[in-house]
Amino acid sequence: MDLSEYLTSDATTLAGLVAGKEVTAVELLALARQRRDAVNPRINAIVAPLTAVADAQAADPGLSGPFAGVPFLVKDLAQEYAGFPTSNGSRALANDVADRHALVTKRFLDAGLVIFGKTNTPEFGAKGVTESELWGAARNPWNLAHTPGGSSGGSGAAVAAGIVPAAGANDGGGSIRIPAACNGLVGLKTSRGLGPYGPQTGEMMFGMVTQGVVSRTVRDSAALLDAIIGPDPGAGYEGARPPVRFAELITRRPGTLRIGYSSSSAINASPHPEAVVAVATAAALLTELGHEVEEVSPPHDDEALARDFLTIWFAQLYGQVDEVKRRLGSPDSHFEADTLACAELGRAAGIRPLLQSLTNVNDYIRALAGFHETYDFFLTPTLASPPLAVGALTAPNGLQKASRAVAKVRAGKLLAASGILDQIIADNIGWVPYTQLANLTGRPAISVPLHWTHTGLPLGVQLVGRLGADGALLQLAAQLEEAQPWFHRYAHLDPALPQSPGQTTRTP
């Protein structure tokens, strides 16, 4: 196999070639590293190599599993690999070596995936862009001036650039779906309780975070999720398991579905025209496929939901920062200014707002459940605008200094009174107002790459399903992929060619 064949093969194909002894795991790993060496200096997707362990795994004659021999990457956040640091994008954790695998990492390894690196993420996964002070900014392979999204931005960039056909990701507020949308990939956030977590922690973010992957094909996402979901005796509870494996389910056509769509947002009253077009085009395609599609009003107030989401996020971020300081003795200088300010907001707010926001989650669940009594899926843009320019959300130096000072003197109440929460909502959630709904309600949601802007940037659309509809979402995504294929598009990043809006794709 040569590099061009590798770039035009998904994980399922590669696994089949290894099983048929047409190529070896060692050869595939060499091709993945060849591509990494060619493009990673430009996109900064992989931040930590796992060299010796990957070499040993690829050379193991007993390597087995449904994806035996396929090169893979895990995210440097909540996908711990024993014996290596898990930085969470933070200087404070840059040398914090994991003493055991995360359960999701173990299941990736059990599937035979050859993990040879860890991917870039923002500090504590707290942003929809991947730009940490520790690792620097990850860049979008389709246009290097733009973000690959976050917080699984390194994984998204690596897959879009062809280093691997799929990579590990997780999602606490859109962190699988946002990079999928920014990079032209498939990304499913599963129903709460379906995917594995721990053993380092219990459910993160009060159950809002789920583990998963980003990939270039629906069949890869389906089969990789089949590989990682399953009973866990150490979990707090067990979600209902799908009666049919996802990989089998997607071979069947879905029946006629009722789909309500909207691009409206109380946070962003004027979504970018490309986002509106993306949803309208997807609605038209779904109609052509025989589904019943109509425009609807959103079943929730996304501005109120954003406030509750951030209240919960800030509280858990305060807990994370405090725990790291206690355990490792990390000073404030080892954390980013934005992290310190948001953690201080969480500390200063106290327990009552957190409890109220957690109580309000029930209202969002009930509202969405009411919507799903009529409609099978809720269709929205994944992003309210095309991928942002790198640095667009970076706070000015003066504001960063002020944030550090406020955190140091514990003036969070003063900070809250300044109206900063409104600014955080506008800046950080304004371009991604559609994704947090699925996290707070525990519902599954998928982003699929049906739209590219006129400048050549991907801009995905999202479908949200009722609890347990993960397989149905993948089934519909497979139908969309068949009707409007996207696998032939990948970011070439050829050093001999300029990376410009007019030269962002290559058809094999």
PDB file of C-alpha atoms in Angstrom, residues 270-428:
ATOM      1  CA  SER A 270     -28.346  36.439  12.881  1.00  0.00           C
ATOM      2  CA  PRO A 271     -26.657  33.130  12.104  1.00  0.00           C
ATOM      3  CA  HIS A 272     -24.260  33.313   9.186  1.00  0.00           C
ATOM      4  CA  PRO A 273     -26.060  32.905   5.823  1.00  0.00           C
ATOM      5  CA  GLU A 274     -23.937  29.811   5.127  1.00  0.00           C
ATOM      6  CA  ALA A 275     -25.324  28.159   8.289  1.00  0.00           C
ATOM      7  CA  VAL A 276     -28.872  28.935   7.217  1.00  0.00           C
ATOM      8  CA  VAL A 277     -28.187  27.588   3.727  1.00  0.00           C
ATOM      9  CA  ALA A 278     -26.607  24.439   5.199  1.00  0.00           C
ATOM     10  CA  VAL A 279     -29.797  23.591   7.088  1.00  0.00           C
ATOM     11  CA  ALA A 280     -32.120  24.531   4.248  1.00  0.00           C
ATOM     12  CA  THR A 281     -30.125  22.362   1.839  1.00  0.00           C
ATOM     13  CA  ALA A 282     -30.135  19.459   4.281  1.00  0.00           C
ATOM     14  CA  ALA A 283     -33.897  19.845   4.754  1.00  0.00           C
ATOM     15  CA  ALA A 284     -34.383  19.722   0.995  1.00  0.00           C
ATOM     16  CA  LEU A 285     -32.232  16.593   0.703  1.00  0.00           C
ATOM     17  CA  LEU A 286     -34.156  14.882   3.501  1.00  0.00           C
ATOM     18  CA  THR A 287     -37.403  15.742   1.727  1.00  0.00           C
ATOM     19  CA  GLU A 288     -36.070  14.243  -1.505  1.00  0.00           C
ATOM     20  CA  LEU A 289     -35.298  11.066   0.430  1.00  0.00           C
ATOM     21  CA  GLY A 290     -38.944  10.779   1.386  1.00  0.00           C
ATOM     22  CA  HIS A 291     -38.931  12.179   4.914  1.00  0.00           C
ATOM     23  CA  GLU A 292     -41.495  14.636   6.258  1.00  0.00           C
ATOM     24  CA  VAL A 293     -39.616  17.840   6.958  1.00  0.00           C
ATOM     25  CA  GLU A 294     -40.907  21.178   8.199  1.00  0.00           C
ATOM     26  CA  GLU A 295     -39.556  24.340   9.761  1.00  0.00           C
ATOM     27  CA  VAL A 296     -40.306  24.682  13.472  1.00  0.00           C
ATOM     28  CA  SER A 297     -39.594  26.905  16.432  1.00  0.00           C
ATOM     29  CA  PRO A 298     -36.852  25.599  18.736  1.00  0.00           C
ATOM     30  CA  PRO A 299     -38.281  23.608  21.648  1.00  0.00           C
ATOM     31  CA  HIS A 300     -36.188  25.533  24.180  1.00  0.00           C
ATOM     32  CA  ASP A 301     -34.735  28.944  25.062  1.00  0.00           C
ATOM     33  CA  ASP A 302     -31.093  28.501  24.115  1.00  0.00           C
ATOM     34  CA  GLU A 303     -30.013  31.675  25.889  1.00  0.00           C
ATOM     35  CA  ALA A 304     -31.400  30.444  29.217  1.00  0.00           C
ATOM     36  CA  LEU A 305     -29.907  27.033  28.515  1.00  0.00           C
ATOM     37  CA  ALA A 306     -26.509  28.641  27.832  1.00  0.00           C
ATOM     38  CA  ARG A 307     -26.597  30.363  31.221  1.00  0.00           C
ATOM     39  CA  ASP A 308     -27.385  27.118  32.976  1.00  0.00           C
ATOM     40  CA  PHE A 309     -24.738  25.293  30.959  1.00  0.00           C
ATOM     41  CA  LEU A 310     -22.069  27.834  31.902  1.00  0.00           C
ATOM     42  CA  THR A 311     -23.125  27.887  35.554  1.00  0.00           C
ATOM     43  CA  ILE A 312     -22.586  24.128  35.672  1.00  0.00           C
ATOM     44  CA  TRP A 313     -19.388  24.360  33.615  1.00  0.00           C
ATOM     45  CA  PHE A 314     -17.850  27.065  35.831  1.00  0.00           C
ATOM     46  CA  ALA A 315     -18.670  25.128  38.997  1.00  0.00           C
ATOM     47  CA  GLN A 316     -17.023  21.945  37.753  1.00  0.00           C
ATOM     48  CA  LEU A 317     -14.063  23.941  36.380  1.00  0.00           C
ATOM     49  CA  TYR A 318     -13.531  25.460  39.831  1.00  0.00           C
ATOM     50  CA  GLY A 319     -13.565  21.954  41.258  1.00  0.00           C
ATOM     51  CA  GLN A 320     -11.022  20.763  38.679  1.00  0.00           C
ATOM     52  CA  VAL A 321      -8.629  23.654  39.238  1.00  0.00           C
ATOM     53  CA  ASP A 322      -8.903  23.367  43.006  1.00  0.00           C
ATOM     54  CA  GLU A 323      -8.242  19.618  42.880  1.00  0.00           C
ATOM     55  CA  VAL A 324      -5.162  20.053  40.676  1.00  0.00           C
ATOM     56  CA  LYS A 325      -3.794  22.751  42.973  1.00  0.00           C
ATOM     57  CA  ARG A 326      -4.348  20.530  46.000  1.00  0.00           C
ATOM     58  CA  ARG A 327      -2.933  17.372  44.437  1.00  0.00           C
ATOM     59  CA  LEU A 328       0.040  18.801  42.551  1.00  0.00           C
ATOM     60  CA  GLY A 329       0.632  22.128  44.265  1.00  0.00           C
ATOM     61  CA  SER A 330       0.220  23.992  40.977  1.00  0.00           C
ATOM     62  CA  PRO A 331       0.367  27.799  41.224  1.00  0.00           C
ATOM     63  CA  ASP A 332      -1.972  30.140  39.366  1.00  0.00           C
ATOM     64  CA  SER A 333       0.761  30.732  36.790  1.00  0.00           C
ATOM     65  CA  HIS A 334       0.292  27.151  35.575  1.00  0.00           C
ATOM     66  CA  PHE A 335      -3.286  27.898  34.497  1.00  0.00           C
ATOM     67  CA  GLU A 336      -4.550  30.160  31.732  1.00  0.00           C
ATOM     68  CA  ALA A 337      -6.173  33.468  32.644  1.00  0.00           C
ATOM     69  CA  ASP A 338      -9.542  32.494  31.157  1.00  0.00           C
ATOM     70  CA  THR A 339      -9.537  29.277  33.170  1.00  0.00           C
ATOM     71  CA  LEU A 340      -8.804  31.112  36.412  1.00  0.00           C
ATOM     72  CA  ALA A 341     -11.513  33.709  35.753  1.00  0.00           C
ATOM     73  CA  CYS A 342     -14.178  31.130  34.907  1.00  0.00           C
ATOM     74  CA  ALA A 343     -13.203  28.987  37.901  1.00  0.00           C
ATOM     75  CA  GLU A 344     -13.465  32.049  40.130  1.00  0.00           C
ATOM     76  CA  LEU A 345     -16.934  32.757  38.753  1.00  0.00           C
ATOM     77  CA  GLY A 346     -17.870  29.199  39.679  1.00  0.00           C
ATOM     78  CA  ARG A 347     -16.438  29.543  43.180  1.00  0.00           C
ATOM     79  CA  ALA A 348     -18.044  32.907  43.867  1.00  0.00           C
ATOM     80  CA  ALA A 349     -21.477  31.853  42.636  1.00  0.00           C
ATOM     81  CA  GLY A 350     -21.823  29.288  45.409  1.00  0.00           C
ATOM     82  CA  ILE A 351     -23.970  26.193  45.522  1.00  0.00           C
ATOM     83  CA  ARG A 352     -27.430  27.688  45.030  1.00  0.00           C
ATOM     84  CA  PRO A 353     -27.049  28.764  41.343  1.00  0.00           C
ATOM     85  CA  LEU A 354     -25.494  25.397  40.541  1.00  0.00           C
ATOM     86  CA  LEU A 355     -28.382  23.528  42.131  1.00  0.00           C
ATOM     87  CA  GLN A 356     -30.893  25.743  40.334  1.00  0.00           C
ATOM     88  CA  SER A 357     -29.221  25.159  36.978  1.00  0.00           C
ATOM     89  CA  LEU A 358     -29.183  21.419  37.581  1.00  0.00           C
ATOM     90  CA  THR A 359     -32.879  21.635  38.464  1.00  0.00           C
ATOM     91  CA  ASN A 360     -33.569  23.575  35.263  1.00  0.00           C
ATOM     92  CA  VAL A 361     -32.143  20.724  33.213  1.00  0.00           C
ATOM     93  CA  ASN A 362     -35.390  18.856  33.823  1.00  0.00           C
ATOM     94  CA  ASP A 363     -37.275  21.616  32.006  1.00  0.00           C
ATOM     95  CA  TYR A 364     -35.066  21.246  28.933  1.00  0.00           C
ATOM     96  CA  ILE A 365     -35.442  17.470  28.992  1.00  0.00           C
ATOM     97  CA  ARG A 366     -39.223  17.710  29.189  1.00  0.00           C
ATOM     98  CA  ALA A 367     -39.396  20.348  26.454  1.00  0.00           C
ATOM     99  CA  LEU A 368     -37.276  18.271  24.096  1.00  0.00           C
ATOM    100  CA  ALA A 369     -39.219  15.116  24.942  1.00  0.00           C
ATOM    101  CA  GLY A 370     -42.403  16.990  24.034  1.00  0.00           C
ATOM    102  CA  PHE A 371     -40.860  17.969  20.713  1.00  0.00           C
ATOM    103  CA  HIS A 372     -39.972  14.329  20.042  1.00  0.00           C
ATOM    104  CA  GLU A 373     -43.563  13.276  20.557  1.00  0.00           C
ATOM    105  CA  THR A 374     -44.174  14.862  17.143  1.00  0.00           C
ATOM    106  CA  TYR A 375     -40.773  14.770  15.452  1.00  0.00           C
ATOM    107  CA  ASP A 376     -38.151  12.042  15.279  1.00  0.00           C
ATOM    108  CA  PHE A 377     -35.267  14.468  14.887  1.00  0.00           C
ATOM    109  CA  PHE A 378     -34.440  18.136  15.390  1.00  0.00           C
ATOM    110  CA  LEU A 379     -32.263  19.513  12.571  1.00  0.00           C
ATOM    111  CA  THR A 380     -30.064  22.590  13.147  1.00  0.00           C
ATOM    112  CA  PRO A 381     -26.757  23.968  11.973  1.00  0.00           C
ATOM    113  CA  THR A 382     -23.905  22.577  14.039  1.00  0.00           C
ATOM    114  CA  LEU A 383     -22.216  25.981  13.916  1.00  0.00           C
ATOM    115  CA  ALA A 384     -23.802  29.416  13.614  1.00  0.00           C
ATOM    116  CA  SER A 385     -20.901  30.525  11.433  1.00  0.00           C
ATOM    117  CA  PRO A 386     -18.085  28.966   9.433  1.00  0.00           C
ATOM    118  CA  PRO A 387     -14.996  27.977  11.467  1.00  0.00           C
ATOM    119  CA  LEU A 388     -13.545  31.027  13.217  1.00  0.00           C
ATOM    120  CA  ALA A 389     -10.159  32.503  12.425  1.00  0.00           C
ATOM    121  CA  VAL A 390      -7.398  31.258  14.704  1.00  0.00           C
ATOM    122  CA  GLY A 391      -7.075  33.711  17.599  1.00  0.00           C
ATOM    123  CA  ALA A 392     -10.581  35.139  17.234  1.00  0.00           C
ATOM    124  CA  LEU A 393     -11.468  34.265  20.838  1.00  0.00           C
ATOM    125  CA  THR A 394      -8.115  35.148  22.406  1.00  0.00           C
ATOM    126  CA  ALA A 395      -8.557  37.777  25.111  1.00  0.00           C
ATOM    127  CA  PRO A 396      -6.313  40.890  24.934  1.00  0.00           C
ATOM    128  CA  ASN A 397      -3.293  40.882  27.249  1.00  0.00           C
ATOM    129  CA  GLY A 398      -4.805  43.570  29.451  1.00  0.00           C
ATOM    130  CA  LEU A 399      -7.969  41.570  30.010  1.00  0.00           C
ATOM    131  CA  GLN A 400      -5.936  38.446  30.757  1.00  0.00           C
ATOM    132  CA  LYS A 401      -3.959  40.326  33.413  1.00  0.00           C
ATOM    133  CA  ALA A 402      -7.185  41.624  34.909  1.00  0.00           C
ATOM    134  CA  SER A 403      -8.623  38.105  34.959  1.00  0.00           C
ATOM    135  CA  ARG A 404      -5.606  36.827  36.854  1.00  0.00           C
ATOM    136  CA  ALA A 405      -5.865  39.666  39.352  1.00  0.00           C
ATOM    137  CA  VAL A 406      -9.565  39.046  39.929  1.00  0.00           C
ATOM    138  CA  ALA A 407      -8.937  35.350  40.491  1.00  0.00           C
ATOM    139  CA  LYS A 408      -6.073  36.080  42.895  1.00  0.00           C
ATOM    140  CA  VAL A 409      -8.140  38.337  45.158  1.00  0.00           C
ATOM    141  CA  ARG A 410     -11.244  36.167  44.794  1.00  0.00           C
ATOM    142  CA  ALA A 411     -13.360  38.961  43.380  1.00  0.00           C
ATOM    143  CA  GLY A 412     -15.677  36.657  41.462  1.00  0.00           C
ATOM    144  CA  LYS A 413     -18.839  38.400  42.624  1.00  0.00           C
ATOM    145  CA  LEU A 414     -17.514  41.691  41.282  1.00  0.00           C
ATOM    146  CA  LEU A 415     -16.603  39.968  38.036  1.00  0.00           C
ATOM    147  CA  ALA A 416     -20.101  38.492  37.746  1.00  0.00           C
ATOM    148  CA  ALA A 417     -21.658  41.912  38.353  1.00  0.00           C
ATOM    149  CA  SER A 418     -19.643  43.331  35.455  1.00  0.00           C
ATOM    150  CA  GLY A 419     -21.769  41.432  32.933  1.00  0.00           C
ATOM    151  CA  ILE A 420     -18.922  39.174  31.852  1.00  0.00           C
ATOM    152  CA  LEU A 421     -21.259  36.189  31.636  1.00  0.00           C
ATOM    153  CA  ASP A 422     -23.166  37.901  28.830  1.00  0.00           C
ATOM    154  CA  GLN A 423     -19.879  38.509  27.022  1.00  0.00           C
ATOM    155  CA  ILE A 424     -18.784  34.897  27.460  1.00  0.00           C
ATOM    156  CA  ILE A 425     -22.095  33.691  26.041  1.00  0.00           C
ATOM    157  CA  ALA A 426     -21.834  36.060  23.082  1.00  0.00           C
ATOM    158  CA  ASP A 427     -18.177  35.320  22.305  1.00  0.00           C
ATOM    159  CA  ASN A 428     -17.762  31.642  23.117  1.00  0.00           C
TER     160      ASN A 428
END
